[in-house]
Amino acid sequence: MERAAQRQGGLSPRSLASYHSLWTGWTEYLLASKSLAWHEARSADVRAYLEALSPRAQARGLVHVSTVTQRRYYRVLKKIYAFAQARQWVADNPVDAGASVSPTEQMDSLVFHALDWQALLEAVPLPADPPPEDQPWLGVRDQAILRLMMQSALTVAELAGLDIGDVQHPRLGSAHGVGELWPAQGAPASGDGPAVMLDLNGARKAQARRIALPPEASLAVLAWLTARATLPLPQDAGTPLFVSRKKAGRLTPRALFHLANRHVNAVLGPRYPHTVLAHAGPMTLRNSCIVRWLDAGQPEEDILARAGLRESQALLRLRKHVHTGQGHEAGLPDA
């Protein structure tokens, strides 16, 4: 390249090798996947390439490279094409704003592979209803939240916005305006009882829905309600379902992210560098859960309705991670 020949500000041999490898990967991608030469590429081709980049060997637990790597590839390709455009080798620079994958889009499409997903699920203790008297209430709360993230794909806003009155179950009632959980009949830990139903709302029409929780998540929510009833908190229908430790108010998005990220790092931290898992939180768990539903062959309209999504376009970035027949790990509710 031109900069490699410059006496000042030129590329070092190491940087030159890195740029050469990047350019070779790009041109090979164009030829193999689109039968295009480098000067025929368009904005959509660049974006598809950035989204298809594979992580290094030590980062295989996630299906995407980091946003830092994507931005570096974007910048280098943009400079190369700008040089080619200045030399009139190409009419337009295809590395434009439409080719960029934003950090938000990238983080929204992170997905754990099935083996790591199974490890994450197995690390959440099976709920006991009622919970043991010596079990800290924070542990009961966190188990319920993780189950809702991992088995029902709830968003941060949905979790933070849940009130006690949004939980529907035959064992739930009220006396003098105060919610109460009636004693379990039979063997609730078996998961054979009726499912807990959640009433959810959001800014979009599709987000207003009632979902049935799978058995483990149902038991976890009931166990949390039992533990919550022992706390010096309001118990009426309009009070937050999940409360913080310090102020007993609603959990913040930051608190929910840290809860999810701590769990991910506790389970998978020994396998991957910290940078790989640093941004893995509730959205990563939600996306992984949805992919497990797709893996299991659940009808698309059911998945959209359950996840609060309006149209199929919302699933496009997740479909590339589907491996049919591996959906049982998601704790799918019975049809």
Short mmCIF file of C-alpha atoms in Angstrom, two decimals:
data_model
loop_
_atom_site.label_atom_id
_atom_site.label_comp_id
_atom_site.label_asym_id
_atom_site.label_seq_id
_atom_site.Cartn_x
_atom_site.Cartn_y
_atom_site.Cartn_z
CA MET A 1 0.00 0.00 0.00
CA GLU A 2 0.96 3.63 -0.39
CA ARG A 3 1.48 4.17 3.36
CA ALA A 4 3.84 1.23 3.55
CA ALA A 5 6.29 3.06 1.25
CA GLN A 6 6.16 6.34 3.15
CA ARG A 7 9.20 7.24 5.21
CA GLN A 8 7.11 9.01 7.84
CA GLY A 9 3.75 7.78 9.02
CA GLY A 10 4.07 4.58 7.04
CA LEU A 11 2.86 1.17 8.14
CA SER A 12 5.10 -1.11 10.16
CA PRO A 13 5.72 -4.63 8.77
CA ARG A 14 3.37 -6.00 11.44
CA SER A 15 0.58 -3.58 10.53
CA LEU A 16 1.11 -4.23 6.86
CA ALA A 17 0.74 -7.98 7.42
CA SER A 18 -2.44 -7.36 9.40
CA TYR A 19 -3.91 -5.15 6.69
CA HIS A 20 -2.94 -7.64 4.01
CA SER A 21 -4.69 -10.43 5.93
CA LEU A 22 -7.81 -8.27 6.34
CA TRP A 23 -7.91 -7.40 2.64
CA THR A 24 -7.34 -11.02 1.61
CA GLY A 25 -10.20 -12.17 3.84
CA TRP A 26 -12.48 -9.52 2.36
CA THR A 27 -11.72 -10.35 -1.27
CA GLU A 28 -12.01 -14.09 -0.63
CA TYR A 29 -15.39 -13.52 1.04
CA LEU A 30 -16.63 -11.53 -1.96
CA LEU A 31 -15.51 -14.18 -4.42
CA ALA A 32 -16.76 -17.19 -2.45
CA SER A 33 -20.11 -15.88 -1.25
CA LYS A 34 -21.10 -13.37 -3.93
CA SER A 35 -18.86 -14.06 -6.96
CA LEU A 36 -17.77 -10.42 -6.95
CA ALA A 37 -14.43 -8.73 -7.52
CA TRP A 38 -13.31 -6.15 -4.98
CA HIS A 39 -14.23 -3.20 -7.20
CA GLU A 40 -17.81 -4.54 -7.65
CA ALA A 41 -18.67 -4.49 -3.93
CA ARG A 42 -21.58 -2.43 -2.66
CA SER A 43 -22.59 -1.13 0.77
CA ALA A 44 -24.77 -4.18 1.54
CA ASP A 45 -21.84 -6.49 0.75
CA VAL A 46 -19.60 -4.71 3.27
CA ARG A 47 -22.26 -4.86 5.96
CA ALA A 48 -22.87 -8.57 5.32
CA TYR A 49 -19.14 -9.20 5.62
CA LEU A 50 -18.86 -7.35 8.93
CA GLU A 51 -21.84 -9.28 10.32
CA ALA A 52 -20.34 -12.59 9.15
CA LEU A 53 -16.91 -12.10 10.70
CA SER A 54 -15.92 -15.12 12.81
CA PRO A 55 -14.32 -14.76 16.24
CA ARG A 56 -10.88 -16.09 16.98
CA ALA A 57 -10.46 -19.59 18.34
CA GLN A 58 -10.42 -18.50 21.99
CA ALA A 59 -13.70 -16.63 21.54
CA ARG A 60 -15.80 -19.36 19.99
CA GLY A 61 -18.40 -19.26 22.75
CA LEU A 62 -20.00 -16.30 21.00
CA VAL A 63 -20.91 -16.24 17.35
CA HIS A 64 -19.76 -12.67 16.66
CA VAL A 65 -16.49 -10.82 16.93
CA SER A 66 -16.36 -7.75 19.15
CA THR A 67 -17.66 -4.40 17.99
CA VAL A 68 -14.10 -3.08 18.34
CA THR A 69 -12.94 -5.55 15.67
CA GLN A 70 -15.86 -4.72 13.42
CA ARG A 71 -15.11 -0.99 13.63
CA ARG A 72 -11.43 -1.62 12.87
CA TYR A 73 -12.32 -3.63 9.77
CA TYR A 74 -14.77 -0.92 8.74
CA ARG A 75 -12.17 1.85 9.09
CA VAL A 76 -9.47 -0.02 7.19
CA LEU A 77 -11.76 -0.97 4.31
CA LYS A 78 -13.08 2.57 4.12
CA LYS A 79 -9.54 3.99 3.81
CA ILE A 80 -8.57 1.47 1.14
CA TYR A 81 -11.63 2.23 -0.95
CA ALA A 82 -11.14 5.97 -0.46
CA PHE A 83 -7.65 5.58 -1.91
CA ALA A 84 -9.05 3.54 -4.82
CA GLN A 85 -11.74 6.17 -5.41
CA ALA A 86 -9.13 8.92 -5.48
CA ARG A 87 -7.28 6.93 -8.13
CA GLN A 88 -10.60 6.50 -10.01
CA TRP A 89 -10.39 2.72 -9.71
CA VAL A 90 -13.92 2.72 -8.27
CA ALA A 91 -16.70 5.25 -8.78
CA ASP A 92 -18.04 5.15 -5.22
CA ASN A 93 -16.80 4.08 -1.79
CA PRO A 94 -19.01 1.13 -0.70
CA VAL A 95 -17.89 1.51 2.92
CA ASP A 96 -20.47 4.11 3.84
CA ALA A 97 -22.89 4.68 6.71
CA GLY A 98 -25.18 1.94 5.45
CA ALA A 99 -22.33 -0.57 5.69
CA SER A 100 -21.65 0.11 9.36
CA VAL A 101 -22.88 -2.28 12.02
CA SER A 102 -23.57 -0.20 15.10
CA PRO A 103 -22.56 -1.42 18.59
CA THR A 104 -26.25 -1.65 19.53
CA GLU A 105 -27.07 -3.92 16.61
CA GLN A 106 -24.03 -6.04 17.32
CA MET A 107 -24.82 -6.55 20.99
CA ASP A 108 -28.46 -7.25 20.15
CA SER A 109 -27.44 -10.26 18.06
CA LEU A 110 -25.00 -12.00 20.41
CA VAL A 111 -26.00 -15.61 20.97
CA PHE A 112 -24.53 -18.40 23.09
CA HIS A 113 -23.95 -21.78 21.51
CA ALA A 114 -26.05 -24.69 22.81
CA LEU A 115 -23.35 -26.23 25.04
CA ASP A 116 -22.61 -22.96 26.81
CA TRP A 117 -26.32 -22.29 27.04
CA GLN A 118 -26.91 -25.61 28.75
CA ALA A 119 -24.15 -24.84 31.24
CA LEU A 120 -25.73 -21.46 32.00
CA LEU A 121 -29.12 -23.05 32.63
CA GLU A 122 -27.76 -25.86 34.77
CA ALA A 123 -25.97 -23.33 36.96
CA VAL A 124 -29.30 -21.85 38.07
CA PRO A 125 -30.45 -24.02 41.02
CA LEU A 126 -33.78 -25.74 40.59
CA PRO A 127 -36.36 -23.76 42.57
CA ALA A 128 -37.86 -25.06 45.79
CA ASP A 129 -41.35 -23.96 46.78
CA PRO A 130 -41.37 -22.91 49.53
CA PRO A 131 -37.69 -21.94 49.54
CA PRO A 132 -35.54 -23.16 52.46
CA GLU A 133 -35.79 -20.87 55.47
CA ASP A 134 -32.03 -20.35 55.52
CA GLN A 135 -31.81 -19.38 51.84
CA PRO A 136 -31.07 -15.64 51.41
CA TRP A 137 -33.93 -13.86 49.70
CA LEU A 138 -31.59 -12.30 47.18
CA GLY A 139 -30.69 -15.74 45.88
CA VAL A 140 -34.36 -16.65 45.45
CA ARG A 141 -35.00 -13.37 43.64
CA ASP A 142 -32.02 -13.78 41.32
CA GLN A 143 -32.98 -17.34 40.41
CA ALA A 144 -36.45 -16.18 39.39
CA ILE A 145 -35.06 -13.29 37.33
CA LEU A 146 -32.53 -15.50 35.55
CA ARG A 147 -35.23 -18.05 34.74
CA LEU A 148 -37.39 -15.32 33.21
CA MET A 149 -34.46 -14.03 31.16
CA MET A 150 -33.32 -17.47 30.02
CA GLN A 151 -36.58 -19.38 29.65
CA SER A 152 -39.10 -16.69 28.73
CA ALA A 153 -36.87 -14.14 26.94
CA LEU A 154 -38.09 -11.16 28.95
CA THR A 155 -36.47 -7.80 28.27
CA VAL A 156 -34.94 -5.56 30.91
CA ALA A 157 -37.87 -3.14 30.67
CA GLU A 158 -40.37 -5.96 31.11
CA LEU A 159 -38.57 -7.36 34.15
CA ALA A 160 -38.17 -3.98 35.78
CA GLY A 161 -41.80 -3.09 35.13
CA LEU A 162 -43.42 -6.21 36.56
CA ASP A 163 -45.81 -5.72 39.48
CA ILE A 164 -47.18 -8.40 41.78
CA GLY A 165 -50.55 -7.96 40.08
CA ASP A 166 -49.02 -9.00 36.75
CA VAL A 167 -48.52 -12.55 38.08
CA GLN A 168 -51.51 -14.86 37.62
CA HIS A 169 -51.78 -18.29 39.24
CA PRO A 170 -54.49 -20.28 41.08
CA ARG A 171 -52.49 -19.96 44.32
CA LEU A 172 -52.44 -16.18 44.14
CA GLY A 173 -55.21 -14.10 45.64
CA SER A 174 -55.79 -11.05 47.74
CA ALA A 175 -57.28 -10.25 51.11
CA HIS A 176 -58.19 -6.67 52.00
CA GLY A 177 -56.25 -5.47 48.95
CA VAL A 178 -53.04 -7.24 49.96
CA GLY A 179 -51.70 -10.04 47.80
CA GLU A 180 -51.15 -13.45 49.31
CA LEU A 181 -49.80 -16.79 48.17
CA TRP A 182 -51.86 -19.72 49.34
CA PRO A 183 -50.07 -22.88 50.49
CA ALA A 184 -49.10 -25.29 47.75
CA GLN A 185 -51.16 -28.42 47.34
CA GLY A 186 -49.45 -31.71 46.56
CA ALA A 187 -45.86 -31.69 45.36
CA PRO A 188 -45.18 -28.31 43.73
CA ALA A 189 -41.50 -29.04 43.11
CA SER A 190 -42.49 -31.58 40.48
CA GLY A 191 -43.59 -28.84 38.13
CA ASP A 192 -46.84 -30.67 37.38
CA GLY A 193 -49.07 -27.86 38.60
CA PRO A 194 -50.59 -25.07 36.52
CA ALA A 195 -48.21 -22.62 34.93
CA VAL A 196 -47.69 -19.10 36.21
CA MET A 197 -49.03 -16.55 33.75
CA LEU A 198 -47.42 -13.14 33.31
CA ASP A 199 -49.19 -10.07 31.95
CA LEU A 200 -46.68 -7.93 30.08
CA ASN A 201 -46.90 -4.47 28.56
CA GLY A 202 -44.70 -2.15 26.54
CA ALA A 203 -44.56 0.78 24.18
CA ARG A 204 -45.48 -1.35 21.18
CA LYS A 205 -48.77 -3.14 20.69
CA ALA A 206 -47.04 -6.52 20.26
CA GLN A 207 -45.49 -6.19 23.72
CA ALA A 208 -48.89 -6.31 25.42
CA ARG A 209 -49.39 -10.02 25.97
CA ARG A 210 -49.96 -12.81 28.47
CA ILE A 211 -47.40 -15.61 28.52
CA ALA A 212 -47.29 -18.98 30.28
CA LEU A 213 -44.03 -19.72 32.06
CA PRO A 214 -42.28 -23.10 31.73
CA PRO A 215 -42.32 -25.30 34.88
CA GLU A 216 -38.95 -24.24 36.35
CA ALA A 217 -39.66 -20.55 35.80
CA SER A 218 -43.15 -20.94 37.28
CA LEU A 219 -41.75 -22.55 40.41
CA ALA A 220 -39.01 -19.93 40.67
CA VAL A 221 -41.54 -17.07 40.57
CA LEU A 222 -43.76 -18.77 43.16
CA ALA A 223 -40.74 -19.37 45.39
CA TRP A 224 -39.81 -15.71 45.07
CA LEU A 225 -43.32 -14.59 45.99
CA THR A 226 -43.13 -16.80 49.08
CA ALA A 227 -39.79 -15.27 50.06
CA ARG A 228 -40.95 -11.76 49.20
CA ALA A 229 -43.95 -12.10 51.52
CA THR A 230 -41.56 -12.44 54.48
CA LEU A 231 -39.94 -9.08 53.76
CA PRO A 232 -41.13 -5.81 55.31
CA LEU A 233 -42.48 -4.60 51.98
CA PRO A 234 -45.88 -3.61 50.57
CA GLN A 235 -47.54 -6.70 49.16
CA ASP A 236 -50.40 -5.21 47.16
CA ALA A 237 -50.90 -5.79 43.45
CA GLY A 238 -49.45 -2.45 42.36
CA THR A 239 -46.03 -2.88 44.00
CA PRO A 240 -42.89 -4.06 42.14
CA LEU A 241 -42.50 -7.81 41.82
CA PHE A 242 -38.71 -7.65 41.96
CA VAL A 243 -37.14 -5.24 44.42
CA SER A 244 -33.64 -3.98 45.05
CA ARG A 245 -31.63 -4.83 48.14
CA LYS A 246 -30.95 -1.30 49.35
CA LYS A 247 -34.06 0.78 48.74
CA ALA A 248 -36.59 -1.97 48.11
CA GLY A 249 -37.59 -0.17 44.91
CA ARG A 250 -37.68 -1.39 41.34
CA LEU A 251 -34.53 -2.90 39.95
CA THR A 252 -32.74 -0.61 37.51
CA PRO A 253 -31.56 -1.70 34.04
CA ARG A 254 -28.00 -1.43 35.35
CA ALA A 255 -28.73 -3.79 38.23
CA LEU A 256 -30.38 -6.30 35.91
CA PHE A 257 -27.42 -6.17 33.52
CA HIS A 258 -24.95 -6.82 36.34
CA LEU A 259 -27.07 -9.69 37.64
CA ALA A 260 -27.04 -11.39 34.24
CA ASN A 261 -23.39 -10.58 33.53
CA ARG A 262 -22.26 -11.96 36.92
CA HIS A 263 -24.01 -15.23 36.15
CA VAL A 264 -22.48 -15.47 32.69
CA ASN A 265 -18.98 -14.75 33.97
CA ALA A 266 -19.32 -17.13 36.93
CA VAL A 267 -20.22 -20.00 34.59
CA LEU A 268 -18.26 -19.23 31.42
CA GLY A 269 -15.53 -16.95 32.72
CA PRO A 270 -12.94 -19.75 33.02
CA ARG A 271 -13.44 -20.61 29.33
CA TYR A 272 -13.12 -17.20 27.69
CA PRO A 273 -11.23 -13.92 28.07
CA HIS A 274 -13.06 -11.27 30.06
CA THR A 275 -13.41 -9.07 26.98
CA VAL A 276 -15.51 -11.72 25.26
CA LEU A 277 -18.13 -11.73 28.02
CA ALA A 278 -17.89 -8.12 29.20
CA HIS A 279 -21.09 -7.04 27.43
CA ALA A 280 -23.07 -10.27 27.74
CA GLY A 281 -26.22 -9.42 29.65
CA PRO A 282 -30.02 -9.71 29.54
CA MET A 283 -30.23 -9.11 25.77
CA THR A 284 -27.70 -11.88 25.14
CA LEU A 285 -29.76 -14.25 27.27
CA ARG A 286 -32.99 -13.19 25.57
CA ASN A 287 -31.54 -13.73 22.10
CA SER A 288 -30.10 -17.10 23.06
CA CYS A 289 -33.47 -18.19 24.43
CA ILE A 290 -35.24 -17.16 21.22
CA VAL A 291 -32.68 -19.07 19.14
CA ARG A 292 -33.33 -22.18 21.26
CA TRP A 293 -37.04 -21.80 20.46
CA LEU A 294 -36.15 -21.62 16.78
CA ASP A 295 -33.87 -24.64 17.22
CA ALA A 296 -36.83 -26.59 18.61
CA GLY A 297 -38.92 -25.83 15.54
CA GLN A 298 -41.52 -23.75 17.35
CA PRO A 299 -43.87 -21.97 14.89
CA GLU A 300 -42.60 -18.51 14.05
CA GLU A 301 -45.90 -16.84 14.89
CA ASP A 302 -45.78 -18.40 18.37
CA ILE A 303 -42.22 -17.19 18.93
CA LEU A 304 -43.07 -13.66 17.80
CA ALA A 305 -46.11 -13.55 20.06
CA ARG A 306 -44.22 -14.97 23.04
CA ALA A 307 -41.26 -12.60 22.62
CA GLY A 308 -43.45 -9.54 22.03
CA LEU A 309 -42.22 -9.01 18.48
CA ARG A 310 -44.41 -7.76 15.66
CA GLU A 311 -42.91 -9.21 12.48
CA SER A 312 -40.48 -11.78 11.12
CA GLN A 313 -37.87 -9.13 10.31
CA ALA A 314 -37.01 -9.06 14.00
CA LEU A 315 -35.74 -12.66 13.81
CA LEU A 316 -33.52 -12.28 10.75
CA ARG A 317 -30.23 -11.71 12.60
CA LEU A 318 -30.93 -14.64 14.91
CA ARG A 319 -31.81 -17.21 12.26
CA LYS A 320 -28.17 -17.64 11.22
CA HIS A 321 -27.51 -19.22 14.64
CA VAL A 322 -30.25 -21.85 14.44
CA HIS A 323 -29.36 -25.54 14.69
CA THR A 324 -32.57 -27.51 14.40
CA GLY A 325 -33.25 -30.07 17.10
CA GLN A 326 -31.33 -28.40 19.96
CA GLY A 327 -34.14 -26.35 21.48
CA HIS A 328 -34.92 -28.47 24.53
CA GLU A 329 -32.28 -26.65 26.60
CA ALA A 330 -34.35 -23.47 26.63
CA GLY A 331 -36.95 -24.88 28.99
CA LEU A 332 -39.76 -24.50 26.49
CA PRO A 333 -43.26 -24.53 27.91
CA ASP A 334 -45.49 -27.37 26.90
CA ALA A 335 -47.54 -26.68 23.81
#
